[in-house]
Amino acid sequence: MDLVEKIRKGDIRSIGRFISLVEKRDPESIKAVKEIYGSCGRAQLVGITGPPGVGKSCLVAALVRRFRQAGKTVGVLAVDPTSPFSGGALLGDRARMIDLSGDRGVFIRSLASRGAMGGLSAAVNDAADVLDFAGKDVIIIETVGVGQGEIDIAGLAHTVLLALMPGYGDTLQAMKAGIMEIADIFIINKSDKPGADETAAELASVQNFHRQAGTTRKWIIPIVKTVALKETGMDELVSAIERHYAFLEQEGLLALKNKDRRTRQFLDILTQRIRSEFIEVLKTDKALQHWVDKIGNLGLDPYTASEQVIDMIKEAREQRRP
Amino acid sequence: MTAVNRVLVAKIGLDGHDRGSLIIAQALKEAGMEVIYTGLKNTPEVVAEIAIQEDVDLIGVSILSGAHLVLMPYLMEALRQNEAEDIPVLVGGVIPPPDIPKLKAMGVREVFPAGSIVEDTVRFIRELLAARQGGAPS
């Protein structure tokens, strides 16, 4: 039985193996992704991001428990940063999800960002697809949220949760520019600590400012106060997630989001492929090496060089037309 | 591109000592590996399940409670039942010398008792994984 068949049947070892292959960008995995691509799109994707230490993993654990109680199967992709110095990573998110490990309806996978240009690697996209194909109803993707990761997850998930905690005032200021664009739901975790109401009020005021400025936004971002360790506020959070998903469906935005995700995925893969293809050809093509050397010696500027390559592709495309 | 190694650092049973496992985890990260850390108080079956979901190249178990002879057979059996006995298993912690051959007889690849040097442990793991990559199919 081949890998795809085993995954369809829910074999855990095969799913784990497949995700590893996808991380290595192994040709066998890409073949398999091509096979399953058309059957994807069933699962509900929830992204959770936010600064380190706010309790994302605990929130994920609590959310998984709720989804399981509702009879849904869940996949979790927990992404942590790869050290730019050592190339290694400490993937400790699942340490917060110990009690979920015995449950066959939950598949948890830890991934290192592996120095991806964005915070999320292309592998996370493929890993989400394989969990979707394996029949998971909900897939939760957790990222670190210290920059690009937040943006990338917005392009992948249907609903983006931004987790903060009381007293994150200064960071809030710095993040304001990005928050409104990315989050669908704000969470104030550890809300039993002092300052929770103030942080909630600040978030609400930022929203009001945007509404006054005339930015039309039909979805009003709920601010949910939680204490993940005590499971406080979790019902409210789940209900907000379901409301947002229903909103997307009603407004016809779900299909749009899915399309955007796939277009973005294609462009990312295309860029990567062209780049690695070029580097590969460069290894043995003397004429090309000479040409690239000119760029290195300031004899040819990179803009003109890129235009020359694009022109070549356009010419080739013209020649293909009947 | 050399493949990145994924290593599971696991704590099994009622054992609250995590300093050693965290030091090893940090050292392996510095050596360029991706380390999945289970957290405390897992059952052997859960550790096997994690190893399979995470598709790890190696399992390092830390036991400082003295319960290694009782607990390790369950892990080795759980791996066998899931057809994952090809994943090498190492044990570190408070292991009396007479128990080392007993653990190896269960299928444990190597034991690192109290007093083991971190650098030596990391080197052993690096060499074991390199050999595995060169020989066995992924």
Short mmCIF file of N, CA, C and O in Angstrom, two decimals, chain A residues 12-13 16-17 20-21 23-24 82-83 86-92 94-95 98 101-104 106-112 114, chain B residues 3-4 6 25-26 29-42 46 49-50 52-55 82-84 86-87 138:
data_model
loop_
_atom_site.label_atom_id
_atom_site.label_comp_id
_atom_site.label_asym_id
_atom_site.label_seq_id
_atom_site.Cartn_x
_atom_site.Cartn_y
_atom_site.Cartn_z
N ILE A 12 -0.90 6.64 11.49
CA ILE A 12 -0.16 7.74 12.11
C ILE A 12 1.30 7.77 11.67
O ILE A 12 1.86 8.84 11.41
N ARG A 13 1.92 6.60 11.57
CA ARG A 13 3.33 6.56 11.18
C ARG A 13 3.51 7.17 9.79
O ARG A 13 4.46 7.90 9.53
N GLY A 16 3.22 10.96 9.94
CA GLY A 16 4.46 11.49 10.51
C GLY A 16 5.59 11.47 9.49
O GLY A 16 6.33 12.45 9.33
N ARG A 17 5.73 10.34 8.80
CA ARG A 17 6.77 10.19 7.77
C ARG A 17 6.59 11.20 6.65
O ARG A 17 7.54 11.82 6.19
N SER A 20 7.67 14.64 7.53
CA SER A 20 9.13 14.74 7.51
C SER A 20 9.65 14.91 6.09
O SER A 20 10.54 15.73 5.83
N LEU A 21 9.09 14.12 5.17
CA LEU A 21 9.53 14.20 3.77
C LEU A 21 9.23 15.57 3.20
O LEU A 21 10.03 16.15 2.46
N GLU A 23 9.02 18.32 4.85
CA GLU A 23 9.95 19.28 5.43
C GLU A 23 11.28 19.28 4.69
O GLU A 23 11.92 20.31 4.55
N LYS A 24 11.70 18.08 4.25
CA LYS A 24 12.97 17.97 3.53
C LYS A 24 12.80 18.34 2.07
O LYS A 24 13.78 18.33 1.32
N THR A 82 13.88 28.17 14.27
CA THR A 82 15.19 27.54 14.19
C THR A 82 16.23 28.57 14.57
O THR A 82 16.14 29.73 14.16
N SER A 83 17.21 28.17 15.35
CA SER A 83 18.27 29.11 15.73
C SER A 83 19.09 29.47 14.51
O SER A 83 19.59 28.59 13.81
N SER A 86 22.86 28.03 15.32
CA SER A 86 23.21 26.61 15.35
C SER A 86 22.47 25.78 14.33
O SER A 86 22.86 24.68 14.00
N GLY A 87 21.34 26.34 13.82
CA GLY A 87 20.53 25.56 12.90
C GLY A 87 19.64 24.57 13.61
O GLY A 87 18.89 23.81 12.99
N GLY A 88 19.72 24.54 14.95
CA GLY A 88 18.88 23.61 15.70
C GLY A 88 17.66 24.33 16.26
O GLY A 88 17.49 25.53 16.08
N ALA A 89 16.83 23.57 16.95
CA ALA A 89 15.62 24.16 17.52
C ALA A 89 15.17 23.36 18.73
O ALA A 89 15.39 22.15 18.80
N LEU A 90 14.57 24.05 19.68
CA LEU A 90 13.97 23.36 20.82
C LEU A 90 12.46 23.47 20.65
O LEU A 90 11.88 24.56 20.75
N LEU A 91 11.84 22.35 20.34
CA LEU A 91 10.41 22.33 20.04
C LEU A 91 9.68 21.84 21.27
O LEU A 91 9.50 20.64 21.46
N GLY A 92 9.29 22.78 22.10
CA GLY A 92 8.72 22.38 23.39
C GLY A 92 7.24 22.63 23.55
O GLY A 92 6.71 22.46 24.64
N ARG A 94 4.62 20.99 22.57
CA ARG A 94 3.76 19.88 22.94
C ARG A 94 3.93 19.44 24.39
O ARG A 94 3.10 18.68 24.90
N ALA A 95 4.97 19.96 25.05
CA ALA A 95 5.12 19.68 26.48
C ALA A 95 3.93 20.22 27.26
O ALA A 95 3.62 19.75 28.36
N ILE A 98 0.45 17.53 27.11
CA ILE A 98 0.71 16.14 27.48
C ILE A 98 -0.56 15.30 27.52
O ILE A 98 -0.60 14.20 26.98
N SER A 101 -1.89 13.56 24.32
CA SER A 101 -1.10 12.61 23.54
C SER A 101 -1.72 11.24 23.42
O SER A 101 -1.47 10.53 22.48
N GLY A 102 -2.53 10.83 24.38
CA GLY A 102 -3.10 9.48 24.29
C GLY A 102 -4.31 9.40 23.37
O GLY A 102 -4.76 8.32 23.00
N ASP A 103 -4.82 10.55 22.97
CA ASP A 103 -6.07 10.62 22.21
C ASP A 103 -5.80 10.41 20.72
O ASP A 103 -5.08 11.17 20.10
N ARG A 104 -6.38 9.36 20.16
CA ARG A 104 -6.15 9.04 18.75
C ARG A 104 -6.80 10.04 17.80
O ARG A 104 -6.53 10.05 16.62
N VAL A 106 -6.38 13.16 17.96
CA VAL A 106 -5.54 14.36 17.91
C VAL A 106 -4.18 13.98 17.34
O VAL A 106 -3.56 13.03 17.78
N PHE A 107 -3.72 14.73 16.36
CA PHE A 107 -2.38 14.53 15.82
C PHE A 107 -1.60 15.82 16.03
O PHE A 107 -1.98 16.87 15.53
N ILE A 108 -0.50 15.71 16.80
CA ILE A 108 0.29 16.90 17.09
C ILE A 108 1.66 16.76 16.43
O ILE A 108 2.31 15.72 16.55
N ARG A 109 2.09 17.79 15.76
CA ARG A 109 3.41 17.75 15.13
C ARG A 109 4.14 19.06 15.39
O ARG A 109 3.60 20.14 15.20
N SER A 110 5.39 18.93 15.85
CA SER A 110 6.21 20.10 16.09
C SER A 110 7.09 20.35 14.87
O SER A 110 7.69 19.41 14.35
N LEU A 111 7.16 21.60 14.44
CA LEU A 111 7.99 21.93 13.29
C LEU A 111 8.91 23.09 13.62
O LEU A 111 8.51 24.02 14.32
N ALA A 112 10.12 23.02 13.09
CA ALA A 112 11.02 24.15 13.23
C ALA A 112 10.92 24.99 11.97
O ALA A 112 10.75 24.45 10.88
N ARG A 114 13.09 26.38 10.30
CA ARG A 114 14.19 26.05 9.38
C ARG A 114 14.59 27.24 8.52
O ARG A 114 14.83 27.12 7.33
N ALA B 3 20.34 16.44 5.85
CA ALA B 3 19.05 16.37 6.54
C ALA B 3 19.21 16.81 7.99
O ALA B 3 20.23 16.54 8.62
N VAL B 4 18.20 17.47 8.50
CA VAL B 4 18.23 17.88 9.90
C VAL B 4 17.74 16.72 10.74
O VAL B 4 16.77 16.05 10.39
N ARG B 6 15.97 14.97 13.94
CA ARG B 6 14.93 15.26 14.93
C ARG B 6 15.08 14.26 16.07
O ARG B 6 15.06 13.04 15.86
N ALA B 25 18.87 18.68 26.00
CA ALA B 25 18.07 19.25 24.91
C ALA B 25 18.73 20.50 24.35
O ALA B 25 18.84 20.68 23.13
N GLN B 26 19.20 21.35 25.24
CA GLN B 26 19.87 22.59 24.83
C GLN B 26 21.15 22.27 24.05
O GLN B 26 21.43 22.86 23.01
N LYS B 29 20.38 21.07 20.62
CA LYS B 29 19.95 22.21 19.79
C LYS B 29 21.18 22.98 19.31
O LYS B 29 21.28 23.34 18.13
N GLU B 30 22.14 23.21 20.21
CA GLU B 30 23.38 23.89 19.84
C GLU B 30 24.15 23.10 18.79
O GLU B 30 24.90 23.68 18.01
N ALA B 31 23.95 21.78 18.80
CA ALA B 31 24.64 20.93 17.82
C ALA B 31 23.87 20.87 16.51
O ALA B 31 24.20 20.08 15.63
N GLY B 32 22.80 21.69 16.39
CA GLY B 32 22.10 21.80 15.11
C GLY B 32 20.94 20.83 14.94
O GLY B 32 20.45 20.63 13.83
N MET B 33 20.48 20.21 16.05
CA MET B 33 19.38 19.25 15.92
C MET B 33 18.06 19.87 16.34
O MET B 33 18.04 20.84 17.11
N GLU B 34 16.99 19.31 15.83
CA GLU B 34 15.67 19.73 16.28
C GLU B 34 15.25 18.81 17.42
O GLU B 34 15.18 17.59 17.24
N VAL B 35 15.03 19.39 18.58
CA VAL B 35 14.75 18.60 19.77
C VAL B 35 13.29 18.77 20.17
O VAL B 35 12.84 19.87 20.44
N ILE B 36 12.58 17.67 20.21
CA ILE B 36 11.21 17.70 20.71
C ILE B 36 11.24 17.26 22.15
O ILE B 36 11.77 16.20 22.48
N TYR B 37 10.72 18.12 23.00
CA TYR B 37 10.77 17.85 24.43
C TYR B 37 9.38 17.50 24.92
O TYR B 37 8.43 18.25 24.70
N THR B 38 9.26 16.36 25.60
CA THR B 38 7.91 15.89 25.96
C THR B 38 7.31 16.55 27.18
O THR B 38 6.11 16.49 27.38
N GLY B 39 8.16 17.12 28.04
CA GLY B 39 7.63 17.55 29.33
C GLY B 39 7.60 16.37 30.29
O GLY B 39 7.94 15.24 29.94
N LEU B 40 7.14 16.64 31.50
CA LEU B 40 7.24 15.62 32.55
C LEU B 40 6.07 14.64 32.58
O LEU B 40 4.99 14.91 32.07
N LYS B 41 6.32 13.53 33.22
CA LYS B 41 5.29 12.56 33.62
C LYS B 41 4.48 11.97 32.47
O LYS B 41 3.26 12.00 32.46
N ASN B 42 5.20 11.43 31.50
CA ASN B 42 4.52 10.74 30.41
C ASN B 42 4.51 9.24 30.66
O ASN B 42 5.39 8.70 31.31
N VAL B 46 2.64 6.83 25.63
CA VAL B 46 2.53 8.19 25.09
C VAL B 46 3.84 8.60 24.42
O VAL B 46 3.84 9.22 23.35
N GLU B 49 3.97 7.09 21.08
CA GLU B 49 3.05 7.80 20.19
C GLU B 49 3.67 9.10 19.70
O GLU B 49 3.60 9.44 18.52
N ILE B 50 4.30 9.84 20.61
CA ILE B 50 4.94 11.10 20.23
C ILE B 50 6.06 10.84 19.22
O ILE B 50 6.18 11.54 18.22
N ILE B 52 6.31 8.60 17.07
CA ILE B 52 5.77 8.27 15.76
C ILE B 52 5.16 9.49 15.07
O ILE B 52 5.39 9.72 13.89
N GLN B 53 4.40 10.28 15.80
CA GLN B 53 3.82 11.49 15.20
C GLN B 53 4.92 12.43 14.74
O GLN B 53 4.82 13.07 13.69
N GLU B 54 5.97 12.52 15.56
CA GLU B 54 7.04 13.46 15.24
C GLU B 54 8.07 12.86 14.30
O GLU B 54 8.99 13.55 13.87
N ASP B 55 7.94 11.55 14.01
CA ASP B 55 8.86 10.86 13.10
C ASP B 55 10.32 11.18 13.47
O ASP B 55 11.10 11.65 12.65
N ASN B 82 4.02 -0.67 17.38
CA ASN B 82 3.75 0.33 16.35
C ASN B 82 4.73 0.24 15.20
O ASN B 82 4.82 1.16 14.38
N GLU B 83 5.48 -0.89 15.13
CA GLU B 83 6.46 -1.11 14.08
C GLU B 83 7.48 0.03 14.01
O GLU B 83 7.87 0.45 12.92
N ALA B 84 7.86 0.51 15.18
CA ALA B 84 8.82 1.62 15.23
C ALA B 84 10.08 1.22 15.99
O ALA B 84 10.78 2.07 16.52
N ASP B 86 12.75 0.41 14.89
CA ASP B 86 13.97 0.83 14.21
C ASP B 86 14.50 2.16 14.73
O ASP B 86 15.61 2.56 14.42
N ILE B 87 13.71 2.84 15.53
CA ILE B 87 14.17 4.11 16.10
C ILE B 87 15.10 3.80 17.28
O ILE B 87 14.68 3.16 18.25
N SER B 138 15.72 6.30 4.71
CA SER B 138 15.02 7.21 5.61
C SER B 138 13.57 6.80 5.81
O SER B 138 12.97 6.21 4.94
#
